[in-house]
């Protein structure tokens, strides 16, 4: 028993109306699946805690106000003492010539037969 295509399409229309789905007889990709999903933005925003005001934010907001950051001072002292012991960051090169001068020679690989 062969049923006409128009009759099947009418049945599909009725089915889509009843179940609140989109009628798409050509079965084209429409993106409905993605559009029906809940939005992720609010959930992602709620996942991360709100940003707390830090001491550095206050210093940026009021630069003319004299403030004292103990943690920053301790960090600067640690960097200074590390540099004195020779454990600090290397000096930055100011020009291309200095970079080439201190580039160093490549080690030759030794082949053992």
Tab-separated table of C-alpha atoms in Angstrom:
chain	number	residue	atom	x	y	z
A	1	UNK	CA	0.000	0.000	0.000
A	2	UNK	CA	1.595	3.228	-1.196
A	3	UNK	CA	0.624	6.481	0.483
A	4	UNK	CA	0.865	9.782	-1.413
A	5	UNK	CA	3.615	12.212	-0.385
A	6	UNK	CA	1.134	15.048	0.134
A	7	UNK	CA	-0.791	12.919	2.631
A	8	UNK	CA	2.415	12.159	4.574
A	9	UNK	CA	3.307	15.879	4.604
A	10	UNK	CA	-0.137	16.738	5.974
A	11	UNK	CA	0.360	14.148	8.686
A	12	UNK	CA	3.795	15.608	9.519
A	13	UNK	CA	2.296	19.135	9.748
A	14	UNK	CA	-0.348	17.930	12.184
A	15	UNK	CA	2.278	16.078	14.198
A	16	UNK	CA	4.469	19.205	14.408
A	17	UNK	CA	1.504	21.316	15.504
A	18	UNK	CA	0.569	18.839	18.246
A	19	UNK	CA	4.094	18.347	19.637
A	20	UNK	CA	5.253	21.975	19.120
A	21	UNK	CA	8.128	21.106	16.818
A	22	UNK	CA	9.307	22.801	13.652
A	23	UNK	CA	7.938	21.552	10.352
A	24	UNK	CA	10.921	20.856	8.094
A	25	UNK	CA	9.981	18.437	5.278
A	26	UNK	CA	13.287	18.952	3.381
A	27	UNK	CA	15.204	18.140	6.589
A	28	UNK	CA	17.476	21.134	6.232
A	29	UNK	CA	19.842	22.061	9.041
A	30	UNK	CA	18.186	24.965	10.821
A	31	UNK	CA	20.019	25.161	14.147
A	32	UNK	CA	16.811	24.628	16.139
A	33	UNK	CA	18.496	22.193	18.497
A	34	UNK	CA	20.990	24.846	19.549
A	35	UNK	CA	18.421	27.634	19.759
A	36	UNK	CA	16.127	25.586	22.031
A	37	UNK	CA	18.854	25.056	24.623
A	38	UNK	CA	19.026	27.226	27.713
A	39	UNK	CA	21.429	30.151	27.640
A	40	UNK	CA	24.779	29.434	29.264
A	41	UNK	CA	25.832	33.000	30.046
A	42	UNK	CA	24.014	33.497	33.371
A	43	UNK	CA	25.145	30.107	34.692
A	44	UNK	CA	28.764	30.781	33.747
A	45	UNK	CA	28.669	34.258	35.279
A	46	UNK	CA	27.276	32.841	38.512
A	47	UNK	CA	29.991	30.146	38.640
A	48	UNK	CA	32.874	32.567	39.152
A	49	UNK	CA	32.935	34.590	42.370
A	50	UNK	CA	32.560	38.327	42.165
A	51	UNK	CA	35.773	40.321	42.088
A	52	UNK	CA	36.783	41.754	45.452
A	53	UNK	CA	38.394	45.185	45.662
A	54	UNK	CA	42.126	44.873	46.306
A	55	UNK	CA	44.659	47.239	47.755
A	56	UNK	CA	46.121	47.844	44.302
A	57	UNK	CA	42.661	48.887	43.009
A	58	UNK	CA	42.481	51.519	45.736
A	59	UNK	CA	45.937	52.795	44.827
A	60	UNK	CA	44.903	53.124	41.172
A	61	UNK	CA	41.665	54.877	42.095
A	62	UNK	CA	43.388	57.383	44.407
A	63	UNK	CA	46.957	57.910	43.153
A	64	UNK	CA	47.464	61.115	45.169
A	65	UNK	CA	46.721	59.311	48.441
A	66	UNK	CA	49.883	58.042	50.131
A	67	UNK	CA	49.461	54.348	50.870
A	68	UNK	CA	51.690	51.536	52.076
A	69	UNK	CA	51.400	47.986	50.737
A	70	UNK	CA	53.295	45.613	53.046
A	71	UNK	CA	52.992	42.615	50.707
A	72	UNK	CA	54.421	44.570	47.760
A	73	UNK	CA	57.285	45.865	49.874
A	74	UNK	CA	58.115	42.326	51.023
A	75	UNK	CA	58.062	41.129	47.409
A	76	UNK	CA	60.399	43.933	46.308
A	77	UNK	CA	62.803	43.108	49.158
A	78	UNK	CA	62.801	39.430	48.145
A	79	UNK	CA	63.571	40.352	44.544
A	80	UNK	CA	66.367	42.664	45.667
A	81	UNK	CA	67.965	40.009	47.883
A	82	UNK	CA	67.679	37.397	45.106
A	83	UNK	CA	69.458	39.763	42.697
A	84	UNK	CA	72.241	40.326	45.219
A	85	UNK	CA	72.760	36.551	45.457
A	86	UNK	CA	72.779	36.265	41.673
A	87	UNK	CA	69.398	34.523	41.490
A	88	UNK	CA	67.433	37.376	39.914
A	89	UNK	CA	66.051	37.716	36.416
A	90	UNK	CA	68.641	38.382	33.693
A	91	UNK	CA	69.079	41.897	32.349
A	92	UNK	CA	67.143	42.716	29.203
A	93	UNK	CA	69.120	43.429	26.051
A	94	UNK	CA	68.699	46.977	24.764
A	95	UNK	CA	69.690	46.362	21.152
A	96	UNK	CA	70.021	43.601	18.587
A	97	UNK	CA	73.831	43.834	18.730
A	98	UNK	CA	73.892	43.006	22.432
A	99	UNK	CA	71.636	40.011	21.824
A	100	UNK	CA	74.012	38.663	19.176
A	101	UNK	CA	77.063	39.376	21.313
A	102	UNK	CA	75.831	37.278	24.242
A	103	UNK	CA	73.960	34.628	22.254
A	104	UNK	CA	76.695	32.067	22.858
A	105	UNK	CA	77.994	29.361	20.633
A	106	UNK	CA	76.083	26.189	19.904
A	107	UNK	CA	77.571	23.028	21.290
A	108	UNK	CA	78.772	20.556	18.713
A	109	UNK	CA	77.191	17.172	18.985
A	110	UNK	CA	79.554	14.242	19.341
A	111	UNK	CA	78.812	11.132	17.282
A	112	UNK	CA	80.072	7.874	18.750
A	113	UNK	CA	80.412	4.981	16.348
